[in-house]
Coordinates of C-alpha atoms and ligand atoms in Angstrom, one line a residue:
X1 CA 13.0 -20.9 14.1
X2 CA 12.2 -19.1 10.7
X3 CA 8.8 -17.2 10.9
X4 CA 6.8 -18.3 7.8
X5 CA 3.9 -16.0 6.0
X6 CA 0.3 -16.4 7.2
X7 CA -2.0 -18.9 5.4
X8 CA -3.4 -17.5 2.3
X9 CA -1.1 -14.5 2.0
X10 CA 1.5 -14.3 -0.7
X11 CA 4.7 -12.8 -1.5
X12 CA 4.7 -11.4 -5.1
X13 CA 8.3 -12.0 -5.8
X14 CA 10.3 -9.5 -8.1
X15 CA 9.9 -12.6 -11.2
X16 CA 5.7 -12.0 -11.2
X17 CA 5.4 -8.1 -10.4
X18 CA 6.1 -7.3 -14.3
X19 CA 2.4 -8.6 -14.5
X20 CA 0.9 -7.1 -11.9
X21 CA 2.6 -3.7 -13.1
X22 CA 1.4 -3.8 -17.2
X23 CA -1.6 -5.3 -15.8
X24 CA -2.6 -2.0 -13.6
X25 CA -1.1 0.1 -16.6
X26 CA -3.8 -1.3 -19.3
X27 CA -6.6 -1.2 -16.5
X28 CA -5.7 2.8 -16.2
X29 CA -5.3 3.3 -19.3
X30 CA -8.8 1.8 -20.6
X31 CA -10.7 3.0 -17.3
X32 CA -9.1 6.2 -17.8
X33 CA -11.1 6.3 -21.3
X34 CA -14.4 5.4 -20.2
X35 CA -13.7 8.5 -18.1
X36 CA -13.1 6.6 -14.9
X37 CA -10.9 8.8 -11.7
X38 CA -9.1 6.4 -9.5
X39 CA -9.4 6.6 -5.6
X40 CA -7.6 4.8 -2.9
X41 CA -9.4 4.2 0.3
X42 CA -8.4 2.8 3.8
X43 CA -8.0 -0.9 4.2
X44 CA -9.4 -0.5 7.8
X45 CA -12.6 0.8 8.4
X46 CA -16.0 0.6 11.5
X47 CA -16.8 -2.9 11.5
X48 CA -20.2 -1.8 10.9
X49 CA -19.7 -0.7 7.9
X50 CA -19.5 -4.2 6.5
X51 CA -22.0 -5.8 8.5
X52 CA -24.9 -3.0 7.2
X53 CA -23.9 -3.2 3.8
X54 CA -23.0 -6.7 2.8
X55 CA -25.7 -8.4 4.9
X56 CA -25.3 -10.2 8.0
X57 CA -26.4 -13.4 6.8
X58 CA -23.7 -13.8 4.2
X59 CA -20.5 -15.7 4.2
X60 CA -17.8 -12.9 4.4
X61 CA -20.4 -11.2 7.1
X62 CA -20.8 -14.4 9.1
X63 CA -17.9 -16.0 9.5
X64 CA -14.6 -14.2 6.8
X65 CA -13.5 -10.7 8.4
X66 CA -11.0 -10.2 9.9
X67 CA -12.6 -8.1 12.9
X68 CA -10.7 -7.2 15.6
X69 CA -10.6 -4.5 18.8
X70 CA -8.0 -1.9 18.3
X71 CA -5.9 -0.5 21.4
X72 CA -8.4 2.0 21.5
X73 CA -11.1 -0.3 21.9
X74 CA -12.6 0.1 18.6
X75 CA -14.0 -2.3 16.6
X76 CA -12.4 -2.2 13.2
X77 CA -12.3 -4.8 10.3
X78 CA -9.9 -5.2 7.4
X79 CA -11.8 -4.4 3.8
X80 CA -13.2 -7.5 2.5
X81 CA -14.1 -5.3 -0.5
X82 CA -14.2 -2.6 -2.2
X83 CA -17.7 -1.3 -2.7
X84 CA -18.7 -0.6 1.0
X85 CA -15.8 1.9 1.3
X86 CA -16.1 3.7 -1.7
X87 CA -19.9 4.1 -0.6
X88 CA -19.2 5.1 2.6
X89 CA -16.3 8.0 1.2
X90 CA -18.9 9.1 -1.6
X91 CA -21.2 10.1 1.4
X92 CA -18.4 11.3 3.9
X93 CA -17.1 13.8 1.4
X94 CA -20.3 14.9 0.0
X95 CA -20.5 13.8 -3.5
X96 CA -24.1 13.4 -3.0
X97 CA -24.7 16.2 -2.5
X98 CA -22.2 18.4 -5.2
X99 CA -22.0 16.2 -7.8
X100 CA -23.8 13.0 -7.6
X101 CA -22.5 12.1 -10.6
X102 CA -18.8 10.2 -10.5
X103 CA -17.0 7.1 -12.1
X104 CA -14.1 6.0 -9.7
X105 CA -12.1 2.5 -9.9
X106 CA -9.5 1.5 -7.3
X107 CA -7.0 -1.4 -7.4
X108 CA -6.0 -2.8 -3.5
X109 CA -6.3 -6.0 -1.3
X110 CA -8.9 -7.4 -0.1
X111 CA -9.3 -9.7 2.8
X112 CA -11.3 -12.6 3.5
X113 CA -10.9 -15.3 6.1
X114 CA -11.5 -18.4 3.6
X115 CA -10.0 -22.1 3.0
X116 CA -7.1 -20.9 0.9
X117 CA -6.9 -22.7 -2.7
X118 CA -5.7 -22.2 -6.0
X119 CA -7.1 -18.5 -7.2
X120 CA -8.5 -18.1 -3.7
X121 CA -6.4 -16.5 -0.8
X122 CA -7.2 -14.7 2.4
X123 CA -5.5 -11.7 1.3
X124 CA -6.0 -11.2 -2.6
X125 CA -6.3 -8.0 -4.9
X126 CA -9.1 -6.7 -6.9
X127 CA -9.7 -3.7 -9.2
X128 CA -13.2 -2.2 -8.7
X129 CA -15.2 0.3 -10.5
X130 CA -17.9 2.5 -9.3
X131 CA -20.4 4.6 -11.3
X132 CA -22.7 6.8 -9.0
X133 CA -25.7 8.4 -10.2
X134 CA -27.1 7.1 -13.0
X135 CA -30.2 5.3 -12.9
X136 CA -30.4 4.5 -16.5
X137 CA -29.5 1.5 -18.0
X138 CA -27.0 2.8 -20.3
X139 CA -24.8 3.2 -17.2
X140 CA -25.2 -0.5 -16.8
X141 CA -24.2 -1.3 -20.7
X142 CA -21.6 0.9 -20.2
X143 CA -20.1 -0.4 -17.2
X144 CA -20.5 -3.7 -18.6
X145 CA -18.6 -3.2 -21.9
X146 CA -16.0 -1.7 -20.1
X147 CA -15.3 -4.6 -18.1
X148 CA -15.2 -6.7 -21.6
X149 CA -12.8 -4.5 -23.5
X150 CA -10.8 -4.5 -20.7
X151 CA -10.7 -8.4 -21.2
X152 CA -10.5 -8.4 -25.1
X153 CA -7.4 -5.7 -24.9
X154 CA -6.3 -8.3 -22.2
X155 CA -6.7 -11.2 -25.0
X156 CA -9.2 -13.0 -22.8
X157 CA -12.4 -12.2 -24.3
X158 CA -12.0 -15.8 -26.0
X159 CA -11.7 -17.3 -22.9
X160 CA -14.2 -15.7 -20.4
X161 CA -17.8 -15.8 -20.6
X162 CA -20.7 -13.2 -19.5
X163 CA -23.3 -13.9 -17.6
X164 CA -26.0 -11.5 -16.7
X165 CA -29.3 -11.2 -14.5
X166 CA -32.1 -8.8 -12.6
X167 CA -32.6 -9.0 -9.3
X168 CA -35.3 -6.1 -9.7
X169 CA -35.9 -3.2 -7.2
X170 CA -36.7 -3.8 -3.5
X171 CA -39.8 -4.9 -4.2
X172 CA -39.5 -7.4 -6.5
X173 CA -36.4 -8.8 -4.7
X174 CA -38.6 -9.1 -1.4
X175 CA -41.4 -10.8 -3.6
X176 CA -39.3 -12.9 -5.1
X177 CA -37.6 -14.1 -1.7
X178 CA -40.6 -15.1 0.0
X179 CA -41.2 -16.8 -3.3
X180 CA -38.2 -19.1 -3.2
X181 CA -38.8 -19.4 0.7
X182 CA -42.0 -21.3 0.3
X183 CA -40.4 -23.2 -2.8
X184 CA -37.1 -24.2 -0.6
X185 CA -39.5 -25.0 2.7
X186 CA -41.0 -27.8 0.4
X187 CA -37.9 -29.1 -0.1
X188 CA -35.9 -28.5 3.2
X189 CA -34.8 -32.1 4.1
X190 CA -32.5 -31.8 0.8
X191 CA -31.2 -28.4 1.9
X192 CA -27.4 -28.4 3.5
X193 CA -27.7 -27.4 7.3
X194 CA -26.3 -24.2 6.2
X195 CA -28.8 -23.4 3.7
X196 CA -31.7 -24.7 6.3
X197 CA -30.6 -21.4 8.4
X198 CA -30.5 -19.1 5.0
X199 CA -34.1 -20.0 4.3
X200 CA -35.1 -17.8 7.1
X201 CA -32.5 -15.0 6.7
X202 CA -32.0 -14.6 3.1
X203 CA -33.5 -17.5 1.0
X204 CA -31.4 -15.8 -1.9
X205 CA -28.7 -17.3 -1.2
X206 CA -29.1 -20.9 -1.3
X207 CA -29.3 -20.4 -5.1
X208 CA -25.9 -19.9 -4.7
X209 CA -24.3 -22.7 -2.2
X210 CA -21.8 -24.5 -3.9
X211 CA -23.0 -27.9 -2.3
X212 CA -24.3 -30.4 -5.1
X213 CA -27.4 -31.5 -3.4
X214 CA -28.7 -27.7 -2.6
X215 CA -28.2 -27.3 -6.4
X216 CA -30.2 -30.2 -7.5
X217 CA -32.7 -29.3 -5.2
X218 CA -32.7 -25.9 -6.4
X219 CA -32.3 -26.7 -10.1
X220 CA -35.8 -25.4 -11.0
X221 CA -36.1 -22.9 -8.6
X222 CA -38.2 -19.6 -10.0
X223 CA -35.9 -17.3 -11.3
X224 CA -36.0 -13.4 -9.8
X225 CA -36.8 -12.0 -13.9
X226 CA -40.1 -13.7 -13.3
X227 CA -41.0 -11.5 -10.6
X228 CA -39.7 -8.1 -12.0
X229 CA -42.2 -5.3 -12.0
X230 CA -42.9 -3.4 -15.5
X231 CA -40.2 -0.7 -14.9
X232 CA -37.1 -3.2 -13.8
X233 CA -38.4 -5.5 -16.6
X234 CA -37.6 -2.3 -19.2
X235 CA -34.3 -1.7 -17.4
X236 CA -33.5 -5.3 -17.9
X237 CA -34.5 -5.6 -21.7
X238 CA -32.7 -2.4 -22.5
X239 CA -29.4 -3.3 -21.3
X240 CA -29.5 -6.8 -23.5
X241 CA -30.5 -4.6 -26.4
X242 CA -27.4 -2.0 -25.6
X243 CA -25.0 -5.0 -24.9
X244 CA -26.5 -6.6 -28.2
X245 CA -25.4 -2.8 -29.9
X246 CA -21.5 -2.8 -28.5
X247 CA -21.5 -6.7 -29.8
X248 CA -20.5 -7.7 -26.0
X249 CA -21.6 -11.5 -25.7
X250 CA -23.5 -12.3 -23.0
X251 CA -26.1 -15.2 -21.6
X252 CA -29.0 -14.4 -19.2
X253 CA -28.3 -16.6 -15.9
X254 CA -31.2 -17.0 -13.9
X255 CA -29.8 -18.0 -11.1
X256 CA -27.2 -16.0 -10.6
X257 CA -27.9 -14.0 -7.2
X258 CA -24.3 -12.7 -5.9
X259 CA -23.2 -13.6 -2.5
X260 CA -23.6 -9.5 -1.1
X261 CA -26.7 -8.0 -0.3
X262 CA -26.8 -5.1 -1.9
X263 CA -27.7 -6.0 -5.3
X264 CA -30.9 -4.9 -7.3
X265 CA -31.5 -5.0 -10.4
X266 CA -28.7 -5.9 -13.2
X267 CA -26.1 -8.1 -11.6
X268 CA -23.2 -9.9 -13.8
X269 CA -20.3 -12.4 -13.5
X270 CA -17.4 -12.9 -15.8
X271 CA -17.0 -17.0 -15.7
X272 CA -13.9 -19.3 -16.9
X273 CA -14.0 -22.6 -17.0
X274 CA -10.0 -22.8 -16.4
X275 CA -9.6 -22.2 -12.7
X276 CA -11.8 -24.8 -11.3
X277 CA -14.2 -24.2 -8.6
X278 CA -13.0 -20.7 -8.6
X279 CA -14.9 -19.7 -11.3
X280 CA -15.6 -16.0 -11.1
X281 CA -12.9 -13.5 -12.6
X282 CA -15.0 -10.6 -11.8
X283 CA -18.8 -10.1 -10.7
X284 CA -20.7 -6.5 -10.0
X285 CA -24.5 -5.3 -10.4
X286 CA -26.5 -2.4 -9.5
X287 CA -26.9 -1.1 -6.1
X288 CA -29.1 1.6 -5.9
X289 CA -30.4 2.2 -2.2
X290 CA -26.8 1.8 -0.9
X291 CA -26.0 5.8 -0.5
X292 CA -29.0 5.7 1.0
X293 CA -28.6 3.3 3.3
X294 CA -25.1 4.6 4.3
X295 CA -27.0 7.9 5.0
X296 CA -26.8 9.8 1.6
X297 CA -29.0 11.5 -0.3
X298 CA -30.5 8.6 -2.5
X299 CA -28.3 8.1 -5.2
X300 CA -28.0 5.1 -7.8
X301 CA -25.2 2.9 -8.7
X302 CA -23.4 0.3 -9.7
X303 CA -20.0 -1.5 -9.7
X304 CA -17.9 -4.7 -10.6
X305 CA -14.7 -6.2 -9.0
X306 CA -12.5 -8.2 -10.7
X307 CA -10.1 -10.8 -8.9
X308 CA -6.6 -10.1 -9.3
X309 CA -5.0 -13.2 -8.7
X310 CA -7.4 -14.9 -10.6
X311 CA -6.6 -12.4 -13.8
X312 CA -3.0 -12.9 -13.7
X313 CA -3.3 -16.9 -13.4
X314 CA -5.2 -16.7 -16.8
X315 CA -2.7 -14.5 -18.0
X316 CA 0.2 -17.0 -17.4
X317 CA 3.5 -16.6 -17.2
X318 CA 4.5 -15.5 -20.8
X319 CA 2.3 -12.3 -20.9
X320 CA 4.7 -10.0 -19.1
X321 CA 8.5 -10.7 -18.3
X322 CA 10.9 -9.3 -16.2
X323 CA 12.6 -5.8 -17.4
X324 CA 16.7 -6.8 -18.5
X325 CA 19.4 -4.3 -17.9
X326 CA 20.4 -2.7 -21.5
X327 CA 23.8 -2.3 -20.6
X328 CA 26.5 -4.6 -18.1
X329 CA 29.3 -2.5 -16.6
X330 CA 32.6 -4.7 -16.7
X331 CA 35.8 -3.3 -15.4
X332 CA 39.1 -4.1 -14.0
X333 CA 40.9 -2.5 -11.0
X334 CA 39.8 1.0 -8.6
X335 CA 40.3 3.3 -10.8
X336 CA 38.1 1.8 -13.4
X337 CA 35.6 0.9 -10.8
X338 CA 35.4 4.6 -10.6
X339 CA 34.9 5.3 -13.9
X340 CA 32.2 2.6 -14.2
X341 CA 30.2 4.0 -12.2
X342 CA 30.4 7.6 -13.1
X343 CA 29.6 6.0 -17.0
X344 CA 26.9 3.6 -15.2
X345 CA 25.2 6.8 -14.0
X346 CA 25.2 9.1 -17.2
X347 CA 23.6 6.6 -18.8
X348 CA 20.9 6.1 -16.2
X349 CA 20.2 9.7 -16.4
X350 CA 19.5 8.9 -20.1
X351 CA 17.0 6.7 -19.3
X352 CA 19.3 3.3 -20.1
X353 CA 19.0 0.6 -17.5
X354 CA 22.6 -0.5 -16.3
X355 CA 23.8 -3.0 -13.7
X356 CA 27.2 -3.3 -12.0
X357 CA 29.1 -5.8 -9.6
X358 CA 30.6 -4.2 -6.9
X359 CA 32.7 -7.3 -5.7
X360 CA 35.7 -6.5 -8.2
X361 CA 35.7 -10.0 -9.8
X362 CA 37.4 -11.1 -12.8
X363 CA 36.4 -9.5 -16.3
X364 CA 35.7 -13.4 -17.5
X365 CA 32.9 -13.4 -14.5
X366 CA 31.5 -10.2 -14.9
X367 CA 31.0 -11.1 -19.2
X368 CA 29.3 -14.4 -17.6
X369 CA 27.1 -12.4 -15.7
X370 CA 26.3 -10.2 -18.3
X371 CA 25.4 -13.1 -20.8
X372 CA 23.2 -14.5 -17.4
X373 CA 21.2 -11.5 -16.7
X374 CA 20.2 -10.9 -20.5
X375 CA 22.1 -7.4 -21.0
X376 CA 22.6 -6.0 -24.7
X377 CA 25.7 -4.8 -24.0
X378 CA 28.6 -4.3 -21.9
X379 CA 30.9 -1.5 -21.3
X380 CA 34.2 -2.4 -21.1
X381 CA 36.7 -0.2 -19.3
X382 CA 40.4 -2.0 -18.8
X383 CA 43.5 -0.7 -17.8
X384 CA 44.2 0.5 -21.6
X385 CA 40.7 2.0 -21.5
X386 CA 41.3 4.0 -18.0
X387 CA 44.6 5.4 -19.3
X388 CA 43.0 6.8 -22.6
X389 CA 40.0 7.9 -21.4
X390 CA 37.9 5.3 -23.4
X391 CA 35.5 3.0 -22.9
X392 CA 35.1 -1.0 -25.4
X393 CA 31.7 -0.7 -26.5
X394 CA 30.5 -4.8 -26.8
X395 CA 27.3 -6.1 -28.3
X396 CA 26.8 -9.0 -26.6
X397 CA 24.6 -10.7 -28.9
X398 CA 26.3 -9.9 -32.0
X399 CA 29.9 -10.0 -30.0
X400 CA 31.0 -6.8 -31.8
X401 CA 32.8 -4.6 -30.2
X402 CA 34.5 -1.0 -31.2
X403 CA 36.6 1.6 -28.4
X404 CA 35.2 4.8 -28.3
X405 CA 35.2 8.2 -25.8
X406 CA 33.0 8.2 -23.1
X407 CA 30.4 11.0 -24.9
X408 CA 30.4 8.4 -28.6
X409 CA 29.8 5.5 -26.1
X410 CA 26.6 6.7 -24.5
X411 CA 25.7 8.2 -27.7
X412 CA 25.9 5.2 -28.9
X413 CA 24.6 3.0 -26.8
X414 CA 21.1 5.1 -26.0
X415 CA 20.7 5.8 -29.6
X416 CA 20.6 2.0 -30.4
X417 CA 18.4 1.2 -27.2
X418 CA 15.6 4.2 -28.2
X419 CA 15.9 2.5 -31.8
X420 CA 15.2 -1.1 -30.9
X421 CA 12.5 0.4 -28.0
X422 CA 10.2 2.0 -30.7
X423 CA 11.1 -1.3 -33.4
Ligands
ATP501 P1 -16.4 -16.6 -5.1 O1 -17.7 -17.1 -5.5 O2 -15.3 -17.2 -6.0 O3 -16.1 -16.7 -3.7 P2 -17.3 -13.9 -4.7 O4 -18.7 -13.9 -5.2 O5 -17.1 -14.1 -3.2 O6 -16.4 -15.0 -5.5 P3 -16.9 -11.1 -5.1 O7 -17.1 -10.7 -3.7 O8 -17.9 -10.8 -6.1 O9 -16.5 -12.6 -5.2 O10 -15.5 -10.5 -5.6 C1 -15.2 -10.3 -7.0 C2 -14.1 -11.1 -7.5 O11 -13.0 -11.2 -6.6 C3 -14.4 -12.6 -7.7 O12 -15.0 -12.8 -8.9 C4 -13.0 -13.2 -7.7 O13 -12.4 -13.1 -8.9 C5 -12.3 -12.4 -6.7 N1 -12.2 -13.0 -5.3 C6 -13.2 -13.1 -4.4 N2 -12.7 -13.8 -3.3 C7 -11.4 -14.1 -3.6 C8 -10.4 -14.8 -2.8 N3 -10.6 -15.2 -1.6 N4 -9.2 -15.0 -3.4 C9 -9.0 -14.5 -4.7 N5 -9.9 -13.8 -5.4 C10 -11.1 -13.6 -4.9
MG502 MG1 -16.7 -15.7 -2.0

């Protein structure tokens, strides 16, 4: 019997990982501006570590992790994101307290125990950003338009939109719970079962069930801006008014609450209406007591995560293709077999990509592979070739071809590729 993959895990087969690769090359590249420092954490960590920071009354908490006893008899759980970990190494190794300013982004899987679907696996891959220690909102407009040049440079800014919201401080988010507790007790025999139980853990969330007759019972629900204190209310304005500046486009959504706990203040999604019920390319906000509450010195910050998957769906399949060899290595007999593949390797060593067959087939099959695999050219070495020392040069495209030594061939040959590389 063949042993399949688990449910909800993929194989990203050679064909797709040219996306995934230019796709982590332009994140770098634009995080790397904004000043961002990449860091790559463990994908096992205390189970607790979850459970305190994401909230035990919410979906990946509850019923998503994958949570297991180690032989050691510890209880460990496989990241179901990013943010918890990052917190948790910003403490361990002291950044509070040196240098509680930092901007660090990762790019790793995540895992999540969920009904697998189109854009939404069990195992699935998200680039996060963190920015500790700011308090002001200009960290918030900053992060933000980050996130949206990333997704113009991507050539998506047409086709996601920006959503935005507060969630205020502590305060205001406990004020405003026990606020849409009393409003969804007067209408609890239209709330799913599941949302009956959130009313009493965390009425936040039931703004956010997906089922259709929580969200018409919810559809006028207050909204957590009406219950922001002065200060958060100033936070708020001032990063619309710097998001206004940078011309990023954006719409206030009052409903929007996120599915972790952590949140205050600014939260944000980044929505397309192309993937169906999977909705959300990325999603962040503020989190400013969570240092804290993993046992740092208080320290603000904030964060997205964008879904990988997701990205690349959007992306399709013409955005990046699959590298072709430059040059195809045809030959006849041992000898030239050698000679192939001391040529093959010069040229490597001068950056050109090559391929070769090893299985000594006929020079009318190895010009058919050639044509197959998209190579520019072929090196041709015969038995004439072998006993002069030469090698037949080919274009394949423009099925020229001239003899020359070995040294005019790779000259040749790596001159023309470096030309039509910087064309
Ligand atoms: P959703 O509402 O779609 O479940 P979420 O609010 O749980 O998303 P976050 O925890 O904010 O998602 O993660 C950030 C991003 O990671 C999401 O916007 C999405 O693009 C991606 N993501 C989350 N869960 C999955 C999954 N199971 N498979 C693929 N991508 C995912
Ligand atoms: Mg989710």
């Amino acid at each position: 019997m063949k042993v399949k993959k688990l449910k909800g895990f993929r194989d990203v087969l050679p064909e797709e990982s040219p996306a995934w690769i230019k796709l982590e090359q332009v994140v770098s590249q634009i995080f790397t501006r904004y000043g961002f420092a990449q860091v790559r954490l463990p994908l096992l960590e205390q189970s607790t570590l979850f459970s305190r920071t994401i909230g035990e009354a919410t979906d990946i908490v509850e019923k998503e992790m994958y949570t297991f006893v180690d032989t050691g008899g510890e209880q460990i759980t496989l990241r179901p994101e990013g943010t918890a970990s990052a917190v948790r190494a910003f403490v361990e190794n002291g950044f509070d307290r040196s240098n509680p300013k930092a901007r660090w982004y990762y790019i790793g899987s995540m895992f999540r125990r969920e009904r697998p679907q189109k854009g939404r696996f069990r195992q699935f891959n998200q680039v996060g950003v963190e920015c500790f220690g700011w308090k002001a909102p200009g960290a918030d407009a900053d992060v933000i338009t980050m996130l949206w040049d990333l997704f113009t440079a991507l050539g998506l800014s047409g086709r996601v939109s920006l959503e935005i919201n507060s969630l205020g401080c502590a305060d205001d988010r406990k004020a405003y719970s026990d606020k849409l507790a009393k409003y969804g007790a007067e209408r609890i025999d239209k709330l799913c079962d599941n949302c009956k139980k959130r009313l009493g853990k965390n009425p936040l969330r039931i703004l956010d069930c997906k089922s259709p007759s929580c969200q018409e019972a919810t559809a006028d629900a207050p909204s957590p801006v009406d219950s922001l204190c002065d200060e958060c209310t100033e936070h708020f304005s001032t990063v619309r008014i710097l998001l206004d500046d940078q011309g990023v486009p954006f719409k206030v959504n009052p409903r929007m609450v996120r599915g972790l706990d952590y949140y205050s203040r600014t939260t944000f999604e980044l929505l397309t209406t192309e993937l169906g019920a999977q909705n959300a390319v990325a999603a962040g906000g503020r989190y400013d007591a969570l240092v804290e509450q993993l046992g740092g010195r208080p320290t603000p910050g904030l964060g997205f995560a964008i879904g990988l998957e997701r990205l690349i769906l959007l992306l399709g399949d013409e955005w990046a293709s699959a590298d072709t060899p430059d040059v195809y290595m045809v030959y006849t007999g041992a000898e030239a077999f050698l000679m192939a593949m001391r040529l093959r390797r010069l040229l490597m060593l001068r950056s050109t990509t090559t391929t070769i067959d090893f299985e000594q087939r006929s020079m009318k099959a190895q010009f058919k592979s050639a044509n197959t695999c998209g190579a520019k050219w072929a090196m041709v070495i015969g038995e004439s070739e072998v006993e002069k020392g030469e090698v037949t040069v080919k274009n394949l495209a423009e099925s020229q071809q001239q003899t020359l030594s070995i040294n005019n061939a790779i000259e040749l040959v790596s001159t023309k590729i470096i030309a039509s590389d910087e064309e």
